[in-house]
């Protein structure tokens, strides 16, 4: 996805305060819902969310992809998610995917 050259700089994706807050709040509700069943992936997901809501509201493109995967695993941790869980997941993925799609093709 990113340039594989050694010492290459990450491609940063910047989020508005509104988008960062919506992803953070929706994702944290997903994490609370999944609870213990999400297990060892919880800390990594929380770390990415903490970085997102930090002052710059930015994530490296590779971490946006990782966050989408982690949130998908969170939802999949329960075989029968409540419809509101699907809505939270959809909100997160729509914002994160839109940001990835805005990158110039050579950056993806």
Short mmCIF file of the C-alpha atoms (twelve columns), coordinates in Angstrom:
data_MODEL
# 
_entry.id   MODEL 
# 
loop_
_atom_site.group_PDB 
_atom_site.id 
_atom_site.type_symbol 
_atom_site.label_atom_id 
_atom_site.label_alt_id 
_atom_site.label_comp_id 
_atom_site.label_asym_id 
_atom_site.label_seq_id 
_atom_site.Cartn_x 
_atom_site.Cartn_y 
_atom_site.Cartn_z 
_atom_site.pdbx_PDB_model_num 
ATOM 1   C CA . UNK A 1   0.000   0.000   0.000  1 
ATOM 2   C CA . UNK A 2   2.729   2.441   0.937  1 
ATOM 3   C CA . UNK A 3   6.075   2.908   -0.666 1 
ATOM 4   C CA . UNK A 4   8.248   0.021   0.543  1 
ATOM 5   C CA . UNK A 5   11.525  1.932   0.428  1 
ATOM 6   C CA . UNK A 6   13.453  1.963   3.671  1 
ATOM 7   C CA . UNK A 7   13.136  5.169   5.660  1 
ATOM 8   C CA . UNK A 8   10.164  6.341   3.605  1 
ATOM 9   C CA . UNK A 9   7.844   8.736   5.344  1 
ATOM 10  C CA . UNK A 10  4.254   7.669   6.034  1 
ATOM 11  C CA . UNK A 11  1.405   9.104   4.046  1 
ATOM 12  C CA . UNK A 12  -0.660  11.063  6.552  1 
ATOM 13  C CA . UNK A 13  -4.411  11.337  6.355  1 
ATOM 14  C CA . UNK A 14  -5.867  14.316  8.166  1 
ATOM 15  C CA . UNK A 15  -9.358  14.297  9.652  1 
ATOM 16  C CA . UNK A 16  -11.601 17.176  10.592 1 
ATOM 17  C CA . UNK A 17  -12.485 17.495  14.251 1 
ATOM 18  C CA . UNK A 18  -16.019 16.325  13.446 1 
ATOM 19  C CA . UNK A 19  -14.858 13.221  11.531 1 
ATOM 20  C CA . UNK A 20  -12.234 12.342  14.149 1 
ATOM 21  C CA . UNK A 21  -14.795 12.678  16.938 1 
ATOM 22  C CA . UNK A 22  -17.435 10.627  15.107 1 
ATOM 23  C CA . UNK A 23  -14.987 7.800   14.331 1 
ATOM 24  C CA . UNK A 24  -13.636 7.866   17.885 1 
ATOM 25  C CA . UNK A 25  -17.037 7.830   19.591 1 
ATOM 26  C CA . UNK A 26  -18.533 5.199   17.284 1 
ATOM 27  C CA . UNK A 27  -15.455 2.973   17.518 1 
ATOM 28  C CA . UNK A 28  -15.310 3.229   21.305 1 
ATOM 29  C CA . UNK A 29  -18.978 2.218   21.511 1 
ATOM 30  C CA . UNK A 30  -18.115 -0.793  19.345 1 
ATOM 31  C CA . UNK A 31  -15.240 -1.665  21.674 1 
ATOM 32  C CA . UNK A 32  -17.468 -1.361  24.728 1 
ATOM 33  C CA . UNK A 33  -20.079 -3.566  23.055 1 
ATOM 34  C CA . UNK A 34  -17.563 -6.254  22.109 1 
ATOM 35  C CA . UNK A 35  -15.958 -6.258  25.562 1 
ATOM 36  C CA . UNK A 36  -13.984 -9.345  26.505 1 
ATOM 37  C CA . UNK A 37  -14.699 -11.151 23.251 1 
ATOM 38  C CA . UNK A 38  -12.424 -8.724  21.403 1 
ATOM 39  C CA . UNK A 39  -9.584  -9.545  23.773 1 
ATOM 40  C CA . UNK A 40  -6.005  -8.823  22.750 1 
ATOM 41  C CA . UNK A 41  -6.939  -6.544  19.834 1 
ATOM 42  C CA . UNK A 42  -8.555  -4.013  22.177 1 
ATOM 43  C CA . UNK A 43  -5.370  -2.186  23.198 1 
ATOM 44  C CA . UNK A 44  -4.117  -1.778  19.624 1 
ATOM 45  C CA . UNK A 45  -7.443  -0.372  18.514 1 
ATOM 46  C CA . UNK A 46  -7.581  2.040   21.449 1 
ATOM 47  C CA . UNK A 47  -4.031  3.222   20.661 1 
ATOM 48  C CA . UNK A 48  -5.002  4.084   17.077 1 
ATOM 49  C CA . UNK A 49  -8.089  5.938   18.286 1 
ATOM 50  C CA . UNK A 50  -5.987  7.876   20.805 1 
ATOM 51  C CA . UNK A 51  -3.650  8.977   17.998 1 
ATOM 52  C CA . UNK A 52  -6.630  9.996   15.840 1 
ATOM 53  C CA . UNK A 53  -8.124  12.297  18.460 1 
ATOM 54  C CA . UNK A 54  -4.762  13.760  19.437 1 
ATOM 55  C CA . UNK A 55  -4.265  17.415  18.474 1 
ATOM 56  C CA . UNK A 56  -3.510  16.866  14.761 1 
ATOM 57  C CA . UNK A 57  -6.382  14.462  13.983 1 
ATOM 58  C CA . UNK A 58  -4.199  12.414  11.683 1 
ATOM 59  C CA . UNK A 59  -3.312  8.797   11.039 1 
ATOM 60  C CA . UNK A 60  -0.828  7.199   8.686  1 
ATOM 61  C CA . UNK A 61  -2.639  5.639   5.713  1 
ATOM 62  C CA . UNK A 62  -1.475  2.165   6.753  1 
ATOM 63  C CA . UNK A 63  -3.010  2.733   10.193 1 
ATOM 64  C CA . UNK A 64  -6.324  3.774   8.634  1 
ATOM 65  C CA . UNK A 65  -6.389  0.410   6.849  1 
ATOM 66  C CA . UNK A 66  -5.394  -1.331  10.079 1 
ATOM 67  C CA . UNK A 67  -8.169  0.470   11.998 1 
ATOM 68  C CA . UNK A 68  -10.778 -0.616  9.444  1 
ATOM 69  C CA . UNK A 69  -9.608  -4.217  9.866  1 
ATOM 70  C CA . UNK A 70  -9.591  -4.023  13.649 1 
ATOM 71  C CA . UNK A 71  -13.097 -2.573  13.744 1 
ATOM 72  C CA . UNK A 72  -14.265 -5.321  11.376 1 
ATOM 73  C CA . UNK A 73  -12.749 -7.911  13.707 1 
ATOM 74  C CA . UNK A 74  -14.499 -6.205  16.611 1 
ATOM 75  C CA . UNK A 75  -17.891 -6.552  14.933 1 
ATOM 76  C CA . UNK A 76  -17.101 -10.121 13.893 1 
ATOM 77  C CA . UNK A 77  -16.247 -11.010 17.509 1 
ATOM 78  C CA . UNK A 78  -19.969 -11.517 18.077 1 
ATOM 79  C CA . UNK A 79  -21.768 -13.677 15.487 1 
ATOM 80  C CA . UNK A 80  -25.071 -11.829 15.955 1 
ATOM 81  C CA . UNK A 81  -24.346 -8.106  16.234 1 
ATOM 82  C CA . UNK A 82  -27.228 -5.816  17.070 1 
ATOM 83  C CA . UNK A 83  -28.328 -3.554  14.177 1 
ATOM 84  C CA . UNK A 84  -27.053 -0.483  16.053 1 
ATOM 85  C CA . UNK A 85  -23.591 -2.092  16.061 1 
ATOM 86  C CA . UNK A 86  -23.702 -2.357  12.287 1 
ATOM 87  C CA . UNK A 87  -24.627 1.326   12.094 1 
ATOM 88  C CA . UNK A 88  -21.671 2.307   14.299 1 
ATOM 89  C CA . UNK A 89  -19.345 0.199   12.179 1 
ATOM 90  C CA . UNK A 90  -20.758 1.668   8.966  1 
ATOM 91  C CA . UNK A 91  -20.253 5.213   10.257 1 
ATOM 92  C CA . UNK A 92  -16.589 4.487   11.008 1 
ATOM 93  C CA . UNK A 93  -15.851 2.652   7.783  1 
ATOM 94  C CA . UNK A 94  -17.551 5.274   5.612  1 
ATOM 95  C CA . UNK A 95  -15.390 8.062   7.018  1 
ATOM 96  C CA . UNK A 96  -12.162 6.052   7.003  1 
ATOM 97  C CA . UNK A 97  -12.779 4.721   3.476  1 
ATOM 98  C CA . UNK A 98  -13.644 8.168   2.145  1 
ATOM 99  C CA . UNK A 99  -10.349 9.493   3.482  1 
ATOM 100 C CA . UNK A 100 -8.420  6.659   1.811  1 
ATOM 101 C CA . UNK A 101 -10.247 7.296   -1.457 1 
ATOM 102 C CA . UNK A 102 -9.195  10.957  -1.380 1 
ATOM 103 C CA . UNK A 103 -5.508  10.016  -1.562 1 
ATOM 104 C CA . UNK A 104 -3.812  10.414  -4.937 1 
ATOM 105 C CA . UNK A 105 -3.681  7.032   -6.681 1 
ATOM 106 C CA . UNK A 106 0.117   6.755   -6.356 1 
ATOM 107 C CA . UNK A 107 -0.184  7.142   -2.562 1 
ATOM 108 C CA . UNK A 108 -2.480  4.138   -2.163 1 
# 
